[in-house]
Structures are given as C-alpha cells and as structure tokens.
mmCIF file of C-alpha atoms and ligand atoms in Angstrom:
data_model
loop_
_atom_site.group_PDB
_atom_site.id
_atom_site.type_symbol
_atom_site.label_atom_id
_atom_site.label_comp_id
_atom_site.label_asym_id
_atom_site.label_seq_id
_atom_site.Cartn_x
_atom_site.Cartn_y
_atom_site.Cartn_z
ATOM 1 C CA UNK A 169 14.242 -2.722 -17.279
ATOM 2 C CA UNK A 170 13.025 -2.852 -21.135
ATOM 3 C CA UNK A 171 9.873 -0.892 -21.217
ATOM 4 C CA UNK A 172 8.472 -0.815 -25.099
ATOM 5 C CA UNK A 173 5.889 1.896 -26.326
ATOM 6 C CA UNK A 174 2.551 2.036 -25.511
ATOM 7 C CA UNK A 175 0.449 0.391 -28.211
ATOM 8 C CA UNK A 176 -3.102 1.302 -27.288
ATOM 9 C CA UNK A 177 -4.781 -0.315 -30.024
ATOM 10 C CA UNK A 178 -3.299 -3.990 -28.992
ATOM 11 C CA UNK A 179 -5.780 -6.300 -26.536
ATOM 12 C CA UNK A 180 -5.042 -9.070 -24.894
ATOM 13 C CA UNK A 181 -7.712 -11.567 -23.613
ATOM 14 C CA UNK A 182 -7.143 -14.402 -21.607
ATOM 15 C CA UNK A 183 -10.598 -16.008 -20.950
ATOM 16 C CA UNK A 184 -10.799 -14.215 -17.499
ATOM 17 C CA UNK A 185 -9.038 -10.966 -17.793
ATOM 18 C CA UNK A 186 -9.797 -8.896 -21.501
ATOM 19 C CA UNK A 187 -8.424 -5.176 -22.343
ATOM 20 C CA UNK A 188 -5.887 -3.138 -23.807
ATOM 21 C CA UNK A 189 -2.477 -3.437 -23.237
ATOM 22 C CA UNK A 190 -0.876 -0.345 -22.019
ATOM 23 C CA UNK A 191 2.938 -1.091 -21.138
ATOM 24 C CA UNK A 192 5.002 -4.271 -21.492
ATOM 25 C CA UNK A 193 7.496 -4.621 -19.629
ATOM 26 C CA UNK A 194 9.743 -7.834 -17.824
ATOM 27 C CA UNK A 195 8.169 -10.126 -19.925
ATOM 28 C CA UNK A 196 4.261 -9.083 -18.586
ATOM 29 C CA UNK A 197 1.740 -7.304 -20.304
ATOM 30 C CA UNK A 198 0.100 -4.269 -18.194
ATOM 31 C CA UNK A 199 -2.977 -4.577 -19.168
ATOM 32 C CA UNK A 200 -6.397 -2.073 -18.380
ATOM 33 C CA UNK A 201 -8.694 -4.979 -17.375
ATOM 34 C CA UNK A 202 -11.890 -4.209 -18.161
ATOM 35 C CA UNK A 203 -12.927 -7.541 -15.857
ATOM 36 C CA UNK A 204 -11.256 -6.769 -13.051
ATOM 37 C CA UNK A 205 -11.454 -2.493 -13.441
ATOM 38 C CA UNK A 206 -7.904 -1.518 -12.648
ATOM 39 C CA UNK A 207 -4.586 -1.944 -14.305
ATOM 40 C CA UNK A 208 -2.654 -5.702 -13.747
ATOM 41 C CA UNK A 209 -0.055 -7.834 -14.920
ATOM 42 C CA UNK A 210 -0.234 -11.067 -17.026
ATOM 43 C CA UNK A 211 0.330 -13.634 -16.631
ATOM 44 C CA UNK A 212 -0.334 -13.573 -12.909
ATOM 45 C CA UNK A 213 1.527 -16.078 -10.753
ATOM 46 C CA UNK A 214 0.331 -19.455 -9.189
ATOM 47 C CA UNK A 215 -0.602 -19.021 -5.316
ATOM 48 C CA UNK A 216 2.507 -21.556 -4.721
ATOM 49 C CA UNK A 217 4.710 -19.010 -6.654
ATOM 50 C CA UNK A 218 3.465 -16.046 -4.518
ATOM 51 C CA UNK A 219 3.681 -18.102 -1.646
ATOM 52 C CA UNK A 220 7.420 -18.893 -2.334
ATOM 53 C CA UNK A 221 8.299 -15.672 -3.242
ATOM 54 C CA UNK A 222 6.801 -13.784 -0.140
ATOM 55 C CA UNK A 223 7.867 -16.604 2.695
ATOM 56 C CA UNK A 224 11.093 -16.622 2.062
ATOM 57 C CA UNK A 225 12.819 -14.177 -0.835
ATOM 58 C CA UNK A 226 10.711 -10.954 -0.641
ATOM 59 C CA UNK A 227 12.850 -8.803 2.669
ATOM 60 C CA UNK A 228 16.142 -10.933 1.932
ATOM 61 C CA UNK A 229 16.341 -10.401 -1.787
ATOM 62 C CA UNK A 230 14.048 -7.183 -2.512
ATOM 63 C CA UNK A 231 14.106 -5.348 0.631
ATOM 64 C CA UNK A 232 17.464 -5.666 2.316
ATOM 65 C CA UNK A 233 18.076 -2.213 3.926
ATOM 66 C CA UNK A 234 14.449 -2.210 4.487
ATOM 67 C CA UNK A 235 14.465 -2.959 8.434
ATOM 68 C CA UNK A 236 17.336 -0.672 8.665
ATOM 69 C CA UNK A 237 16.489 1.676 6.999
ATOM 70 C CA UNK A 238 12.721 1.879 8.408
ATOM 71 C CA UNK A 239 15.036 2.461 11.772
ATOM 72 C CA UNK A 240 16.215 5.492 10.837
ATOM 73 C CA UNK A 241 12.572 6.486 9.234
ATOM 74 C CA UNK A 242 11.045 5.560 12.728
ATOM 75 C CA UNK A 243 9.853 9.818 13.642
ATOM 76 C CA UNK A 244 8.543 10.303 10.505
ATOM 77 C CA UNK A 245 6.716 6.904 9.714
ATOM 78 C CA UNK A 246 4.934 7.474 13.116
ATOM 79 C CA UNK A 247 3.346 10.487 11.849
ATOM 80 C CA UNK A 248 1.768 8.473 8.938
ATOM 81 C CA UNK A 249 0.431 5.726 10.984
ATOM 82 C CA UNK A 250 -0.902 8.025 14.106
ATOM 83 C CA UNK A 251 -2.788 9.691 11.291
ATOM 84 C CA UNK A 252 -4.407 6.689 10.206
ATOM 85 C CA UNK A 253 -5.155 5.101 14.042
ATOM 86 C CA UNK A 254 -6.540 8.848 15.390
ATOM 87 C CA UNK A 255 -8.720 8.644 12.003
ATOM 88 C CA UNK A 256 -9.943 5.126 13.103
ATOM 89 C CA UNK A 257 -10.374 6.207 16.526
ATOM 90 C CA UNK A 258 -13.004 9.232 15.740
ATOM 91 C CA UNK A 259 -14.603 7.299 13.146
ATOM 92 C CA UNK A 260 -15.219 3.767 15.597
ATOM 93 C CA UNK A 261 -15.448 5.760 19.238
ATOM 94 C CA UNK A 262 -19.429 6.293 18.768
ATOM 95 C CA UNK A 263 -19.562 2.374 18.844
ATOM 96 C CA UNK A 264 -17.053 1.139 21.000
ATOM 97 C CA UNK A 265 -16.474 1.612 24.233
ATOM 98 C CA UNK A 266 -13.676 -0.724 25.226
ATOM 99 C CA UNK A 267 -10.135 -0.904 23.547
ATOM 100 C CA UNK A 268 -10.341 -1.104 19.660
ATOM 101 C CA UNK A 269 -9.027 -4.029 18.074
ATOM 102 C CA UNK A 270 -6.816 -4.104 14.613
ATOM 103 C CA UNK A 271 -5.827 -7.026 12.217
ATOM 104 C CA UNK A 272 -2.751 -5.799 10.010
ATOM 105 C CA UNK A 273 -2.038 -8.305 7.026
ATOM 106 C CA UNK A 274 0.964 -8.239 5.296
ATOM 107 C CA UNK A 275 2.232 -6.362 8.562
ATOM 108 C CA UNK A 276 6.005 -6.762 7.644
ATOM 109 C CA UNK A 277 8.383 -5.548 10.202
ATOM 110 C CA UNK A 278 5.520 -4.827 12.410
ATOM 111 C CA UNK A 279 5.791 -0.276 12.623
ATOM 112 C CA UNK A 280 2.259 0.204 12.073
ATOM 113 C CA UNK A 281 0.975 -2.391 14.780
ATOM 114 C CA UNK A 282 3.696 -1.212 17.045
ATOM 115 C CA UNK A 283 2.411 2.437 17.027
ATOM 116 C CA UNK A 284 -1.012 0.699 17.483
ATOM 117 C CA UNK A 285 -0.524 -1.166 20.478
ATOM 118 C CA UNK A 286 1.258 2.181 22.074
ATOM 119 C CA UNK A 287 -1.638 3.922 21.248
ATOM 120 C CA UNK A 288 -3.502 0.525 23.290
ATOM 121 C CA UNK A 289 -5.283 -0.730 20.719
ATOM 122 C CA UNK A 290 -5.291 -4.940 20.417
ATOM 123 C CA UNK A 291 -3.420 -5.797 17.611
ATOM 124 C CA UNK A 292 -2.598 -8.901 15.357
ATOM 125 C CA UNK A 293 -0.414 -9.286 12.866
ATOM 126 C CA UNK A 294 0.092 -11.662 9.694
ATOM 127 C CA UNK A 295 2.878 -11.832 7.688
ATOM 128 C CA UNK A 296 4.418 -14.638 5.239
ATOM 129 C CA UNK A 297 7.835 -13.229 5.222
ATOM 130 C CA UNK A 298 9.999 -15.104 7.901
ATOM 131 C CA UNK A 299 12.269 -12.391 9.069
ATOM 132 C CA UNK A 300 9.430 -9.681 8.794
ATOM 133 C CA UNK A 301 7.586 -11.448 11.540
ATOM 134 C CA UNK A 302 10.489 -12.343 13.752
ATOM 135 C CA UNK A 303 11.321 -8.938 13.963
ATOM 136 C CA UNK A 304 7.321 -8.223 14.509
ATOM 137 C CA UNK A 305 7.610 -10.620 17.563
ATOM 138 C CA UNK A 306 10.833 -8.876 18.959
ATOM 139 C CA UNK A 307 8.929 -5.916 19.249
ATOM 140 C CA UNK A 308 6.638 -7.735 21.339
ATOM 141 C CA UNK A 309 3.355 -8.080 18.895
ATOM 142 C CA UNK A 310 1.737 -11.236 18.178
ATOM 143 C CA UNK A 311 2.075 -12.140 14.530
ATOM 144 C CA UNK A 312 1.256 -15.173 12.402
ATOM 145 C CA UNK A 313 3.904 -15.837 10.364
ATOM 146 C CA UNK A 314 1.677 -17.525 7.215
ATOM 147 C CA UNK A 315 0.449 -16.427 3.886
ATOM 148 C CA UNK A 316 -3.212 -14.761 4.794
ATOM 149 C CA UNK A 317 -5.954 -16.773 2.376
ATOM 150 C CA UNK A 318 -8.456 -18.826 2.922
ATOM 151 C CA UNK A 319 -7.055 -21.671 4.975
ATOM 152 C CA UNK A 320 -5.351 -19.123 7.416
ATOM 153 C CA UNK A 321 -8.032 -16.473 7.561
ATOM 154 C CA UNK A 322 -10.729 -18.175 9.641
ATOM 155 C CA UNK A 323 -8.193 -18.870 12.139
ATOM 156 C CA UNK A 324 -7.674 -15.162 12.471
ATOM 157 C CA UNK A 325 -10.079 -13.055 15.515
ATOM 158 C CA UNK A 326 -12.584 -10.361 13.968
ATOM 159 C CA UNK A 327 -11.815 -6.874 14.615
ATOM 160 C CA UNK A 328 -12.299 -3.357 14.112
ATOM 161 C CA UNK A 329 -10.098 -2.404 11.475
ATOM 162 C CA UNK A 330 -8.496 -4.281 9.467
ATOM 163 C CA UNK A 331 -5.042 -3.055 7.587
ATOM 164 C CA UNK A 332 -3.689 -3.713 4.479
ATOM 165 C CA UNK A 333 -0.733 -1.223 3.539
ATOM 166 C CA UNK A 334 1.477 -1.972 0.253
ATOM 167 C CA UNK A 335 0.231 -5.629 0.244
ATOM 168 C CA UNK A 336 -2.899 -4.925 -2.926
ATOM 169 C CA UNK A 337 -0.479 -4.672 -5.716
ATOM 170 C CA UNK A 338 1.329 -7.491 -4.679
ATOM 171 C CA UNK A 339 -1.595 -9.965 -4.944
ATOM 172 C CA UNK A 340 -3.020 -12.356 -7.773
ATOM 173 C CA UNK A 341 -6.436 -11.903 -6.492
ATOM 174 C CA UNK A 342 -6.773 -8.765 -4.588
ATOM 175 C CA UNK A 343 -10.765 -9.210 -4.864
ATOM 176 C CA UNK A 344 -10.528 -12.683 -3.360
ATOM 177 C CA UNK A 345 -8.496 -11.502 -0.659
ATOM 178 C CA UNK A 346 -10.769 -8.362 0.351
ATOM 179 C CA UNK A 347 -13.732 -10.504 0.352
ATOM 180 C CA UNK A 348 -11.179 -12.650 3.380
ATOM 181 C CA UNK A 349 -10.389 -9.365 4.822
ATOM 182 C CA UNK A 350 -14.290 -8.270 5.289
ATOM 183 C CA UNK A 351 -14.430 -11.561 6.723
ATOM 184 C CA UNK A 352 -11.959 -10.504 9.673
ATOM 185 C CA UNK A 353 -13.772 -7.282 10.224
ATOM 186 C CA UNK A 354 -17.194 -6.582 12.677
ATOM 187 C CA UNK A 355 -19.937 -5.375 10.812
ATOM 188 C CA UNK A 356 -19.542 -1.427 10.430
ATOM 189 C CA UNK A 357 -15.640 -2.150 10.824
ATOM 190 C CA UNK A 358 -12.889 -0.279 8.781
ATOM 191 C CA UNK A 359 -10.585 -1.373 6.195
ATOM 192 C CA UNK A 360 -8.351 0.416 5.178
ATOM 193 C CA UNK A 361 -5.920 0.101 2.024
ATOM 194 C CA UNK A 362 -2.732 1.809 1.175
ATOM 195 C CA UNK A 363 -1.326 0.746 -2.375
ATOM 196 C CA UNK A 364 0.911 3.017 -4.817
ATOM 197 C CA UNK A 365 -0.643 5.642 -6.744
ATOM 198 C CA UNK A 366 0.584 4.713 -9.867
ATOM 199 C CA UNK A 367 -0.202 5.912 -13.583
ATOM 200 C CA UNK A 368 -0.963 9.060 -11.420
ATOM 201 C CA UNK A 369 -0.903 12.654 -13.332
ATOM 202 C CA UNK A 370 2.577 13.751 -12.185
ATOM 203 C CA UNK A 371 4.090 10.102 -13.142
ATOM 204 C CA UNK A 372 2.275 10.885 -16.648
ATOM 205 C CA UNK A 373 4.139 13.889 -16.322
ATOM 206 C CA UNK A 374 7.760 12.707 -15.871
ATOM 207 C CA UNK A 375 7.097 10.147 -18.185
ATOM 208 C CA UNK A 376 6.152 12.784 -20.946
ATOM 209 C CA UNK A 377 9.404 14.019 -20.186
ATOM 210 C CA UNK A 378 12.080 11.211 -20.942
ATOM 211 C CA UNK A 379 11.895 9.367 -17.634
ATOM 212 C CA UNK A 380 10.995 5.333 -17.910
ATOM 213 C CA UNK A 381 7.953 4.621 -16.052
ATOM 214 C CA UNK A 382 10.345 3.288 -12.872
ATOM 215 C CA UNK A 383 6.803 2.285 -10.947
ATOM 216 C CA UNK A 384 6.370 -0.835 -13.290
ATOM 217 C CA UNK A 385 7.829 -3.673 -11.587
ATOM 218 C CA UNK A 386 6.377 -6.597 -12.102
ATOM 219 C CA UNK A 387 6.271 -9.567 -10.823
ATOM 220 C CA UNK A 388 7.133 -7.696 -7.163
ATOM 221 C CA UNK A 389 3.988 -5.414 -8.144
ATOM 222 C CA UNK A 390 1.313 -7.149 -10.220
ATOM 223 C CA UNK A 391 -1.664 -4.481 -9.615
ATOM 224 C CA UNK A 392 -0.958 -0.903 -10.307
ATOM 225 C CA UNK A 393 -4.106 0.989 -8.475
ATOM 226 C CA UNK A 394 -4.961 4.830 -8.633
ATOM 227 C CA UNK A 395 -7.756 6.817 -6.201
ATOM 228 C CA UNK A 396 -10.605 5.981 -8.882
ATOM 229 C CA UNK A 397 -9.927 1.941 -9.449
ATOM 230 C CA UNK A 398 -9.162 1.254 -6.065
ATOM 231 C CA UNK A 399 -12.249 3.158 -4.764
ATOM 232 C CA UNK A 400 -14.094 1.130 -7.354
ATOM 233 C CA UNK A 401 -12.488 -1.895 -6.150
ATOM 234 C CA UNK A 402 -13.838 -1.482 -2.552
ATOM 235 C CA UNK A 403 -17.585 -0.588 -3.426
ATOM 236 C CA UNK A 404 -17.307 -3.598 -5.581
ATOM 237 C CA UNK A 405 -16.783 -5.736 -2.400
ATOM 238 C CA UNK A 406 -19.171 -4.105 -0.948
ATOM 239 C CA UNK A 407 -17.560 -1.045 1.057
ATOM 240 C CA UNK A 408 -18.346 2.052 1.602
ATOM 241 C CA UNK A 409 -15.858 4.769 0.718
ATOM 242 C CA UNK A 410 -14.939 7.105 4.386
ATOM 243 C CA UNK A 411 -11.713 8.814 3.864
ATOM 244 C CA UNK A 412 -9.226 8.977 1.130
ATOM 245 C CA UNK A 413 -5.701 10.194 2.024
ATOM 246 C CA UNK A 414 -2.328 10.229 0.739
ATOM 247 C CA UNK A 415 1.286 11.269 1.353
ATOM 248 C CA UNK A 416 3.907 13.511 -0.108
ATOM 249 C CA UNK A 417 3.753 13.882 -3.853
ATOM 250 C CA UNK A 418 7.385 12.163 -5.003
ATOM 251 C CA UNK A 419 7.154 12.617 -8.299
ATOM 252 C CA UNK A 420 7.049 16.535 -7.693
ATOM 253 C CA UNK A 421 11.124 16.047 -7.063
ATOM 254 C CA UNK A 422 11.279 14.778 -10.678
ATOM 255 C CA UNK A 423 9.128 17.258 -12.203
ATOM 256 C CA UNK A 424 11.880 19.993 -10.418
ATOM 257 C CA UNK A 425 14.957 18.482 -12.069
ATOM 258 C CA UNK A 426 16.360 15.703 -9.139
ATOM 259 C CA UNK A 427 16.017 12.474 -11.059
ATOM 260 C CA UNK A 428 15.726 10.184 -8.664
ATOM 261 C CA UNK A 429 15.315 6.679 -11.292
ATOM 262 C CA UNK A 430 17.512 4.684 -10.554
ATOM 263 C CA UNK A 431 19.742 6.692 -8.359
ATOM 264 C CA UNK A 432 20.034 5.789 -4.594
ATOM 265 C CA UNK A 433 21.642 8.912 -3.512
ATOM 266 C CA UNK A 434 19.703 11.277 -5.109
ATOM 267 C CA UNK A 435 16.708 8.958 -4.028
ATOM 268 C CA UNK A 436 17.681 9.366 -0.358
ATOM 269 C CA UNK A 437 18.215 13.175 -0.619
ATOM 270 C CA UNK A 438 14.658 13.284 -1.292
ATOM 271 C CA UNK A 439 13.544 11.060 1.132
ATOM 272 C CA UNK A 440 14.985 13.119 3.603
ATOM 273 C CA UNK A 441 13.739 16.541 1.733
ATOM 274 C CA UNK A 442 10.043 15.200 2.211
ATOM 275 C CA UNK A 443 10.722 14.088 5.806
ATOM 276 C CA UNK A 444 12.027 17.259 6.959
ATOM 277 C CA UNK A 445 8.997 18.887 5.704
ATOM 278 C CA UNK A 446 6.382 16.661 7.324
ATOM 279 C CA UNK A 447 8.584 16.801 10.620
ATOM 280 C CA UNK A 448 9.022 20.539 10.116
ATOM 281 C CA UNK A 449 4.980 21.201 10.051
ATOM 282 C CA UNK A 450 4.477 18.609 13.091
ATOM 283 C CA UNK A 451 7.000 20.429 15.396
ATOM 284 C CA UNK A 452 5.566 24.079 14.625
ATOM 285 C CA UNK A 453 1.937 21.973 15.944
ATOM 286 C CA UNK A 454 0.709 22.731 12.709
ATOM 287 C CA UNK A 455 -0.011 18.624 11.619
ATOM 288 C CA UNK A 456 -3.956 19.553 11.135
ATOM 289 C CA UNK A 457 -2.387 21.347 8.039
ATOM 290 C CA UNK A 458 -0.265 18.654 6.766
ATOM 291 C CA UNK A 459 -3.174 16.717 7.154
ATOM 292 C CA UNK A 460 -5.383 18.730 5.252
ATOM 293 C CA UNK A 461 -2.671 19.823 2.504
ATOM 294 C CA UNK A 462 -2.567 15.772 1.759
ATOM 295 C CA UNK A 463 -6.642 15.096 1.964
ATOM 296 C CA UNK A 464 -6.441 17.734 -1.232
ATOM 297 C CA UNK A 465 -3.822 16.131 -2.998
ATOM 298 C CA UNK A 466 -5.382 12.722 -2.299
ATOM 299 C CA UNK A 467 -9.198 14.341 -3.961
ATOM 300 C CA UNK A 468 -7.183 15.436 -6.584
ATOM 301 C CA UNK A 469 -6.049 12.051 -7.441
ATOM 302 C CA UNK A 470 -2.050 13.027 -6.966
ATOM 303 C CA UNK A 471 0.160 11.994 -3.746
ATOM 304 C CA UNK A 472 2.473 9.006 -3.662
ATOM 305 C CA UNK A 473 0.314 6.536 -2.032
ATOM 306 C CA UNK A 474 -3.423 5.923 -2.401
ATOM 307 C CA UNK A 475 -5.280 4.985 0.500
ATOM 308 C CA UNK A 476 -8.178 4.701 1.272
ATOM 309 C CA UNK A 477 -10.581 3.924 4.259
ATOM 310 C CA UNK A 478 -13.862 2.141 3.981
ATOM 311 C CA UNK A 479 -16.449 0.703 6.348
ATOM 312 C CA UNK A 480 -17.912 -2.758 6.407
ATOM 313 C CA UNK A 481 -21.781 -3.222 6.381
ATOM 314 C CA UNK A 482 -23.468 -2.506 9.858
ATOM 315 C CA UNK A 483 -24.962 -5.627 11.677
HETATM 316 ZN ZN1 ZN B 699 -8.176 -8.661 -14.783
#
C-alpha cells in the first residue's frame, strides 16, 4: 500500500462529489465530501463493476479463511449478534405480538440470521456473493443470492428490522441503497447499520505514531464512516437515531506496543486477547457490563465498529 501525506489544502470536485482530499492512496482520492457528509473514495465504481466484484471475487479472493475462520469465532460472534436481536426485541415487543421478522442484506455466510432464526425470529437473507449464500442455505436460511438494488428490492417481503452489517462502506451509493432498505422495513421498523469506525481517535493515534493508516482499502472499502457521519447519514434518510453501540476498541492493542499491520500472527493473538475478554465477562453473568462498557465507548466516538440503530417513520 502507498499512502502519500495528507495535503489538506488540495480539493477535488467532480460535479457531484466536492471537498478536500485527505489521503490518497491505491490510486483513489479519500476525499471529505461535503455533498455526501462523510469520507469516500473517487472515483467510485460502475454498479456492473461492484456487481462483478461482489458475485463472484469478494469471499474467494478477499476473504478466503473467512468461513473458516468465522467457525472457530462462532461463541464469541453470538454474543455480538444476541446483543443486537435482544436490543430489537425490547425496542419492537410494545408493537408486535407475533414472531418478529428480519431482512439481512449483504448477509454473507449467513451467522447473524442463523442466531436470528434460533432466537425464532423470520428471517431473509440477500447476498451477491455465490458461496456466501450457499453456505447461508446449508444452514437452512432462505437467502437470495442477487445484488440488493432496485430491481431486486421490491421483490424482497417488508419486515421489522432490517440489517446491514459491514456492507455501507462497500457501496457506491450508500444513500440510494438506505432509501431501498427503508423500503423493506414497516413503518416504525429498525435498521440497523454496522460499518468500521474509521478515522476514529485511537486510529489518529497510531497513525501519529508511525503506523500507515492500514483501514484505507479502497476499492474493497469505498466509504470510511465514523459515529457522527453515519448518524448524519441516517437522519438524512429520514431515521431516527435509537441506539449506538460498538465493539472492542482494536486499535487499543496498537497503542500498547502489538503491531498488528500487516502481521497475521500478531493479528490473531489479538483477536483471541479481545475474545477471551468478552467471553470472560459473559461466563462470570456479568454481559450487562460488557454491554454498558461498549455503549460508552460507542458515545465517545471510539470502538472498532460503528453501529448504529434507527427507526423508520410510524404509519
Ligand atoms: Zn460524495
């Protein structure tokens, strides 16, 4: 990766997208969009480039230990995602009586909808990436395996809560596609988004330091969201803001000395540093605290992901 210095004074402008270019990197600006209101790529890709690279390339090419590897993470991811679905459930049981329904796009390998349809809920899945959804459909969910836009979307039931995790800073239009989202979601539904929190304080931090800012990766990631632009992002469409959570800080393993850039084994050390602590707090019962330890970090704009939960207009 070739990252060259930040030159705040340099704009770009492109007819649609204006505002000062931050990083460069790949061959693509990062620019601060001041049209858009969060930090993106250019140039963006075609739809029929994103299409190719997410229906076949993306889990053979970019992520090929990621089924295996989300095997061995299966304990600890389930903590994330009941988090999320008991959130959903107290927020939607004043309205709903019967089962709860959810719509995950982008839903990979299918883990998240998997926990959801333990927990009972109805679930649907969509996901462009071939072997993502076949293994989706060996677990036994019911998954479109198609790009979600706005040929596919219609075709899609309405539900309670729609998903989105890691799938916002992949797209060329991430407004376009929360507009299809809302679509797919009852009026006073859910949506909730989990993207990167990137150009995040502790990031700043290691960068300040020496270390190349490793979260740049474009094309794979075109958007590069914190807590404040994504939250801006939803109201924009419309949402209102509910919840904002996050999970374990990862830069804090830089900021102690393990330099984890570009280093597999050093990155897996700490992957399994951060899981033993989340799995340590669950088995003393004490999970309300993890919970609550990560709802700070997430209002003080730090943690590793961003996510947020919002709720559609009521009928
Ligand atoms: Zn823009």
């Amino acid at each position: 990766m070739t990252v060259l210095p930040q030159r705040a004074a340099q704009r770009t402008e492109d007819g649609t997208h204006r505002g000062a270019v931050i990083d460069r990197v790949n061959g693509y600006s990062i620019v601060a969009c001041e049209t858009c209101g969060f930090r993106h790529a250019l140039p963006l890709p075609t739809p029929q480039e994103q299409s190719e690279a997410y229906t076949q390339a993306y889990y053979r090419d970019q992520k090929p230990t990621y089924v295996s590897r989300a095997r061995e993470d299966a304990e600890w991811s389930r903590l994330g995602w009941d988090d999320r679905l008991s959130l959903f459930e107290d927020l939607l049981k004043k309205t709903n009586a019967q089962a709860l329904s959810v719509l995950d796009i982008g839903c990979g390998p299918g883990w998240f909808l998997k926990a959801a349809a333990d927990r009972g809920w109805k679930t649907q899945g969509i996901e462009p990436s071939q072997q993502a959804a076949e293994h989706a459909s060996q677990l036994g969910l019911s998954v479109v395996n198609a790009m979600f836009d706005a040929s596919t979307a219609p075709k899609l039931a309405r539900n309670d809560v729609v998903h989105l995790n890691n799938m916002l800073e992949h797209v060329a239009d991430p407004i376009g596609l929360l507009r299809l989202a809302i679509g797919r979601t009852w009026p006073g539904g859910l949506i909730c988004v989990g993207v990167p929190n990137d150009y995040n304080a502790f990031q700043a931090a290691a960068r300040a330091s020496g270390t190349q800012p490793w979260w740049l990766v474009p094309p794979h990631h075109l958007n590069y969201f914190d807590f404040a632009s994504l939250e801006s992002l939803l109201k924009r469409v419309g949402l209102e803001i509910v919840e904002t959570l996050t999970s374990f800080p990862m830069e804090l393993f830089l900021l102690m000395g393990d330099n984890y850039v570009g280093n597999d084994a050093v990155g897996r050390e700490c992957h399994a540093r951060r899981k033993h602590f989340d799995l340590a707090l669950e088995k003393a019962g004490l999970g309300d605290v993890r919970r609550k330890l990560y709802g700070a970090l997430a209002k003080a704009g730090i943690g590793r992901e961003a996510i947020i939960v919002a709720r559609t207009a009521g009928a």
